[in-house]
């Protein structure tokens, strides 16, 4: 069931990403929905599942971007693992902490991608600093929105289940 939920969220991320790129040409430079997906799922899973989620999301991003295949796959795999490792070692995550963790994940991803591009592509140029800053800030803000939205959704589903399971009284 969890695999189907992840597959559905990955398909949704691809669709939203395609719509965003068609609407705003610079969308992919500043918003990485696959990174958001990786970190959001790493918040809820184990380190091994964080690896798998990061790999799947990263390879999907690589397939969609059309660049050197495996760059985002490697970076997102490592980000998924590190995020799941950090979350398992933290007792309780606040909203500000979640936003900071999303932004930190974006910084780690950009460092990894820049290093890989410089090492593997002969004429590879690192991304521009404004793009890196923009992606980090937008990922942190979007992470807060995703974190709070998911928390509210889980709370609403829990209340619905509790109301549904309560006994009828006449």
PDB file of C-alpha atoms in Angstrom:
ATOM      1  CA  UNK A   1       0.000   0.000   0.000  1.00  0.00           C
ATOM      2  CA  UNK A   2       2.820   2.376   0.860  1.00  0.00           C
ATOM      3  CA  UNK A   3       4.427   1.692  -2.525  1.00  0.00           C
ATOM      4  CA  UNK A   4       1.190   2.692  -4.261  1.00  0.00           C
ATOM      5  CA  UNK A   5       1.002   5.886  -2.210  1.00  0.00           C
ATOM      6  CA  UNK A   6       4.573   6.738  -3.158  1.00  0.00           C
ATOM      7  CA  UNK A   7       3.954   5.931  -6.823  1.00  0.00           C
ATOM      8  CA  UNK A   8       0.890   8.168  -6.803  1.00  0.00           C
ATOM      9  CA  UNK A   9       2.801  11.016  -5.212  1.00  0.00           C
ATOM     10  CA  UNK A  10       5.630  10.558  -7.732  1.00  0.00           C
ATOM     11  CA  UNK A  11       3.170  10.715 -10.624  1.00  0.00           C
ATOM     12  CA  UNK A  12       1.621  13.836  -9.084  1.00  0.00           C
ATOM     13  CA  UNK A  13       5.073  15.421  -8.738  1.00  0.00           C
ATOM     14  CA  UNK A  14       5.847  14.686 -12.400  1.00  0.00           C
ATOM     15  CA  UNK A  15       2.526  16.194 -13.466  1.00  0.00           C
ATOM     16  CA  UNK A  16       2.921  19.326 -11.367  1.00  0.00           C
ATOM     17  CA  UNK A  17       6.523  19.684 -12.532  1.00  0.00           C
ATOM     18  CA  UNK A  18       5.463  19.402 -16.194  1.00  0.00           C
ATOM     19  CA  UNK A  19       2.733  21.978 -15.675  1.00  0.00           C
ATOM     20  CA  UNK A  20       5.121  24.309 -13.853  1.00  0.00           C
ATOM     21  CA  UNK A  21       7.780  24.098 -16.574  1.00  0.00           C
ATOM     22  CA  UNK A  22       5.207  24.820 -19.279  1.00  0.00           C
ATOM     23  CA  UNK A  23       3.814  27.760 -17.347  1.00  0.00           C
ATOM     24  CA  UNK A  24       7.065  29.259 -16.045  1.00  0.00           C
ATOM     25  CA  UNK A  25      10.245  28.352 -17.971  1.00  0.00           C
ATOM     26  CA  UNK A  26      12.492  28.958 -14.901  1.00  0.00           C
ATOM     27  CA  UNK A  27      10.348  26.714 -12.696  1.00  0.00           C
ATOM     28  CA  UNK A  28      12.818  23.803 -12.692  1.00  0.00           C
ATOM     29  CA  UNK A  29      15.732  26.057 -11.718  1.00  0.00           C
ATOM     30  CA  UNK A  30      14.054  27.201  -8.504  1.00  0.00           C
ATOM     31  CA  UNK A  31      11.589  24.457  -7.529  1.00  0.00           C
ATOM     32  CA  UNK A  32      12.576  20.807  -7.174  1.00  0.00           C
ATOM     33  CA  UNK A  33       9.423  18.829  -6.494  1.00  0.00           C
ATOM     34  CA  UNK A  34      11.378  15.590  -6.550  1.00  0.00           C
ATOM     35  CA  UNK A  35      13.539  16.831  -3.671  1.00  0.00           C
ATOM     36  CA  UNK A  36      10.413  17.844  -1.761  1.00  0.00           C
ATOM     37  CA  UNK A  37       8.973  14.395  -2.384  1.00  0.00           C
ATOM     38  CA  UNK A  38      12.185  12.709  -1.246  1.00  0.00           C
ATOM     39  CA  UNK A  39      12.407  14.679   1.990  1.00  0.00           C
ATOM     40  CA  UNK A  40       8.685  14.379   2.748  1.00  0.00           C
ATOM     41  CA  UNK A  41       8.791  10.601   2.398  1.00  0.00           C
ATOM     42  CA  UNK A  42      12.095  10.358   4.270  1.00  0.00           C
ATOM     43  CA  UNK A  43      10.366  12.072   7.198  1.00  0.00           C
ATOM     44  CA  UNK A  44       7.959   9.133   7.458  1.00  0.00           C
ATOM     45  CA  UNK A  45      10.145   6.134   6.646  1.00  0.00           C
ATOM     46  CA  UNK A  46      13.261   4.289   7.708  1.00  0.00           C
ATOM     47  CA  UNK A  47      16.736   4.981   6.367  1.00  0.00           C
ATOM     48  CA  UNK A  48      16.507   2.124   3.866  1.00  0.00           C
ATOM     49  CA  UNK A  49      13.169   3.375   2.592  1.00  0.00           C
ATOM     50  CA  UNK A  50      14.666   6.897   2.454  1.00  0.00           C
ATOM     51  CA  UNK A  51      17.363   5.499   0.168  1.00  0.00           C
ATOM     52  CA  UNK A  52      14.778   3.847  -2.083  1.00  0.00           C
ATOM     53  CA  UNK A  53      12.541   6.918  -2.206  1.00  0.00           C
ATOM     54  CA  UNK A  54      15.483   9.180  -3.006  1.00  0.00           C
ATOM     55  CA  UNK A  55      16.689   6.843  -5.722  1.00  0.00           C
ATOM     56  CA  UNK A  56      13.285   6.575  -7.380  1.00  0.00           C
ATOM     57  CA  UNK A  57      12.599  10.314  -7.199  1.00  0.00           C
ATOM     58  CA  UNK A  58      16.103  11.224  -8.337  1.00  0.00           C
ATOM     59  CA  UNK A  59      16.100   8.870 -11.308  1.00  0.00           C
ATOM     60  CA  UNK A  60      12.663  10.166 -12.289  1.00  0.00           C
ATOM     61  CA  UNK A  61      14.032  13.715 -12.143  1.00  0.00           C
ATOM     62  CA  UNK A  62      16.985  12.635 -14.285  1.00  0.00           C
ATOM     63  CA  UNK A  63      14.717  10.983 -16.837  1.00  0.00           C
ATOM     64  CA  UNK A  64      12.557  14.081 -17.012  1.00  0.00           C
ATOM     65  CA  UNK A  65      15.432  16.597 -17.139  1.00  0.00           C
ATOM     66  CA  UNK A  66      17.327  14.910 -19.950  1.00  0.00           C
ATOM     67  CA  UNK A  67      20.803  15.617 -18.549  1.00  0.00           C
ATOM     68  CA  UNK A  68      23.429  13.142 -17.422  1.00  0.00           C
ATOM     69  CA  UNK A  69      21.461  10.200 -16.082  1.00  0.00           C
ATOM     70  CA  UNK A  70      22.187   9.455 -12.437  1.00  0.00           C
ATOM     71  CA  UNK A  71      23.202  12.858 -11.069  1.00  0.00           C
ATOM     72  CA  UNK A  72      19.906  13.573  -9.329  1.00  0.00           C
ATOM     73  CA  UNK A  73      19.529   9.878  -8.569  1.00  0.00           C
ATOM     74  CA  UNK A  74      22.764   9.840  -6.584  1.00  0.00           C
ATOM     75  CA  UNK A  75      22.150  13.198  -4.897  1.00  0.00           C
ATOM     76  CA  UNK A  76      18.541  12.450  -3.947  1.00  0.00           C
ATOM     77  CA  UNK A  77      19.465   8.974  -2.697  1.00  0.00           C
ATOM     78  CA  UNK A  78      21.997  10.455  -0.325  1.00  0.00           C
ATOM     79  CA  UNK A  79      19.619  13.260   0.714  1.00  0.00           C
ATOM     80  CA  UNK A  80      16.828  10.738   1.377  1.00  0.00           C
ATOM     81  CA  UNK A  81      19.117   8.608   3.503  1.00  0.00           C
ATOM     82  CA  UNK A  82      20.540  11.548   5.470  1.00  0.00           C
ATOM     83  CA  UNK A  83      17.085  13.040   6.042  1.00  0.00           C
ATOM     84  CA  UNK A  84      15.654   9.740   7.295  1.00  0.00           C
ATOM     85  CA  UNK A  85      18.727   9.301   9.509  1.00  0.00           C
ATOM     86  CA  UNK A  86      18.318  12.808  10.951  1.00  0.00           C
ATOM     87  CA  UNK A  87      14.592  12.370  11.564  1.00  0.00           C
ATOM     88  CA  UNK A  88      15.057   9.014  13.312  1.00  0.00           C
ATOM     89  CA  UNK A  89      17.558  10.622  15.676  1.00  0.00           C
ATOM     90  CA  UNK A  90      15.291  13.563  16.516  1.00  0.00           C
ATOM     91  CA  UNK A  91      12.560  13.005  19.069  1.00  0.00           C
ATOM     92  CA  UNK A  92      10.036  15.586  17.910  1.00  0.00           C
ATOM     93  CA  UNK A  93      10.134  17.810  14.864  1.00  0.00           C
ATOM     94  CA  UNK A  94       8.793  21.357  15.026  1.00  0.00           C
ATOM     95  CA  UNK A  95       7.591  23.249  11.985  1.00  0.00           C
ATOM     96  CA  UNK A  96      10.636  25.517  11.993  1.00  0.00           C
ATOM     97  CA  UNK A  97      12.908  22.506  12.351  1.00  0.00           C
ATOM     98  CA  UNK A  98      11.203  20.820   9.418  1.00  0.00           C
ATOM     99  CA  UNK A  99      11.655  23.919   7.274  1.00  0.00           C
ATOM    100  CA  UNK A 100      15.301  24.064   8.251  1.00  0.00           C
ATOM    101  CA  UNK A 101      15.744  20.378   7.423  1.00  0.00           C
ATOM    102  CA  UNK A 102      14.132  20.876   3.992  1.00  0.00           C
ATOM    103  CA  UNK A 103      16.418  23.849   3.295  1.00  0.00           C
ATOM    104  CA  UNK A 104      19.457  21.911   4.506  1.00  0.00           C
ATOM    105  CA  UNK A 105      18.489  19.021   2.224  1.00  0.00           C
ATOM    106  CA  UNK A 106      18.382  21.470  -0.702  1.00  0.00           C
ATOM    107  CA  UNK A 107      21.855  22.776   0.184  1.00  0.00           C
ATOM    108  CA  UNK A 108      23.267  19.246   0.436  1.00  0.00           C
ATOM    109  CA  UNK A 109      21.667  18.319  -2.883  1.00  0.00           C
ATOM    110  CA  UNK A 110      23.084  21.405  -4.598  1.00  0.00           C
ATOM    111  CA  UNK A 111      26.572  20.743  -3.203  1.00  0.00           C
ATOM    112  CA  UNK A 112      26.427  17.144  -4.423  1.00  0.00           C
ATOM    113  CA  UNK A 113      25.090  18.103  -7.845  1.00  0.00           C
ATOM    114  CA  UNK A 114      27.676  20.857  -8.284  1.00  0.00           C
ATOM    115  CA  UNK A 115      30.488  18.510  -7.288  1.00  0.00           C
ATOM    116  CA  UNK A 116      29.276  15.798  -9.650  1.00  0.00           C
ATOM    117  CA  UNK A 117      28.833  18.216 -12.555  1.00  0.00           C
ATOM    118  CA  UNK A 118      32.319  19.677 -12.102  1.00  0.00           C
ATOM    119  CA  UNK A 119      33.910  16.220 -11.795  1.00  0.00           C
ATOM    120  CA  UNK A 120      31.981  14.312 -14.462  1.00  0.00           C
ATOM    121  CA  UNK A 121      31.146  16.819 -17.187  1.00  0.00           C
ATOM    122  CA  UNK A 122      34.196  18.330 -18.942  1.00  0.00           C
ATOM    123  CA  UNK A 123      32.540  21.662 -19.735  1.00  0.00           C
ATOM    124  CA  UNK A 124      30.155  21.522 -16.801  1.00  0.00           C
ATOM    125  CA  UNK A 125      29.351  24.805 -15.136  1.00  0.00           C
ATOM    126  CA  UNK A 126      28.053  24.928 -11.579  1.00  0.00           C
ATOM    127  CA  UNK A 127      24.620  26.470 -11.066  1.00  0.00           C
ATOM    128  CA  UNK A 128      24.379  30.207 -10.509  1.00  0.00           C
ATOM    129  CA  UNK A 129      24.410  31.378  -6.894  1.00  0.00           C
ATOM    130  CA  UNK A 130      20.973  33.093  -7.133  1.00  0.00           C
ATOM    131  CA  UNK A 131      19.470  29.808  -8.338  1.00  0.00           C
ATOM    132  CA  UNK A 132      20.990  27.915  -5.410  1.00  0.00           C
ATOM    133  CA  UNK A 133      19.781  30.510  -2.889  1.00  0.00           C
ATOM    134  CA  UNK A 134      16.347  30.653  -4.509  1.00  0.00           C
ATOM    135  CA  UNK A 135      16.005  26.875  -4.548  1.00  0.00           C
ATOM    136  CA  UNK A 136      17.105  26.640  -0.904  1.00  0.00           C
ATOM    137  CA  UNK A 137      14.655  29.287   0.300  1.00  0.00           C
ATOM    138  CA  UNK A 138      11.748  27.972  -1.792  1.00  0.00           C
ATOM    139  CA  UNK A 139      12.433  24.403  -0.697  1.00  0.00           C
ATOM    140  CA  UNK A 140      12.431  25.479   2.956  1.00  0.00           C
ATOM    141  CA  UNK A 141       9.154  27.383   2.575  1.00  0.00           C
ATOM    142  CA  UNK A 142       7.534  24.610   0.539  1.00  0.00           C
ATOM    143  CA  UNK A 143       8.775  22.117   3.115  1.00  0.00           C
ATOM    144  CA  UNK A 144       6.990  23.992   5.890  1.00  0.00           C
ATOM    145  CA  UNK A 145       3.797  23.979   3.818  1.00  0.00           C
ATOM    146  CA  UNK A 146       4.120  20.233   3.104  1.00  0.00           C
ATOM    147  CA  UNK A 147       4.978  19.439   6.735  1.00  0.00           C
ATOM    148  CA  UNK A 148       2.067  21.407   8.180  1.00  0.00           C
ATOM    149  CA  UNK A 149      -0.340  20.211   5.494  1.00  0.00           C
ATOM    150  CA  UNK A 150       0.531  16.606   6.132  1.00  0.00           C
ATOM    151  CA  UNK A 151       0.209  17.084   9.887  1.00  0.00           C
ATOM    152  CA  UNK A 152      -3.269  18.592   9.454  1.00  0.00           C
ATOM    153  CA  UNK A 153      -4.302  15.859   7.034  1.00  0.00           C
ATOM    154  CA  UNK A 154      -3.206  13.093   9.425  1.00  0.00           C
ATOM    155  CA  UNK A 155      -5.037  14.799  12.291  1.00  0.00           C
ATOM    156  CA  UNK A 156      -8.241  15.138  10.217  1.00  0.00           C
ATOM    157  CA  UNK A 157      -8.108  11.498   9.119  1.00  0.00           C
ATOM    158  CA  UNK A 158      -7.585  10.423  12.726  1.00  0.00           C
ATOM    159  CA  UNK A 159     -10.604  12.429  13.865  1.00  0.00           C
ATOM    160  CA  UNK A 160     -12.688  11.005  11.033  1.00  0.00           C
ATOM    161  CA  UNK A 161     -11.698   7.450  11.949  1.00  0.00           C
ATOM    162  CA  UNK A 162     -12.438   8.069  15.599  1.00  0.00           C
ATOM    163  CA  UNK A 163     -15.867   9.486  14.787  1.00  0.00           C
ATOM    164  CA  UNK A 164     -16.586   6.592  12.455  1.00  0.00           C
ATOM    165  CA  UNK A 165     -15.602   3.995  15.033  1.00  0.00           C
ATOM    166  CA  UNK A 166     -17.598   5.522  17.875  1.00  0.00           C
ATOM    167  CA  UNK A 167     -20.691   3.595  18.862  1.00  0.00           C
ATOM    168  CA  UNK A 168     -24.117   4.757  17.888  1.00  0.00           C
ATOM    169  CA  UNK A 169     -26.232   5.907  20.799  1.00  0.00           C
ATOM    170  CA  UNK A 170     -29.990   6.022  20.756  1.00  0.00           C
TER     171      UNK A 170
END
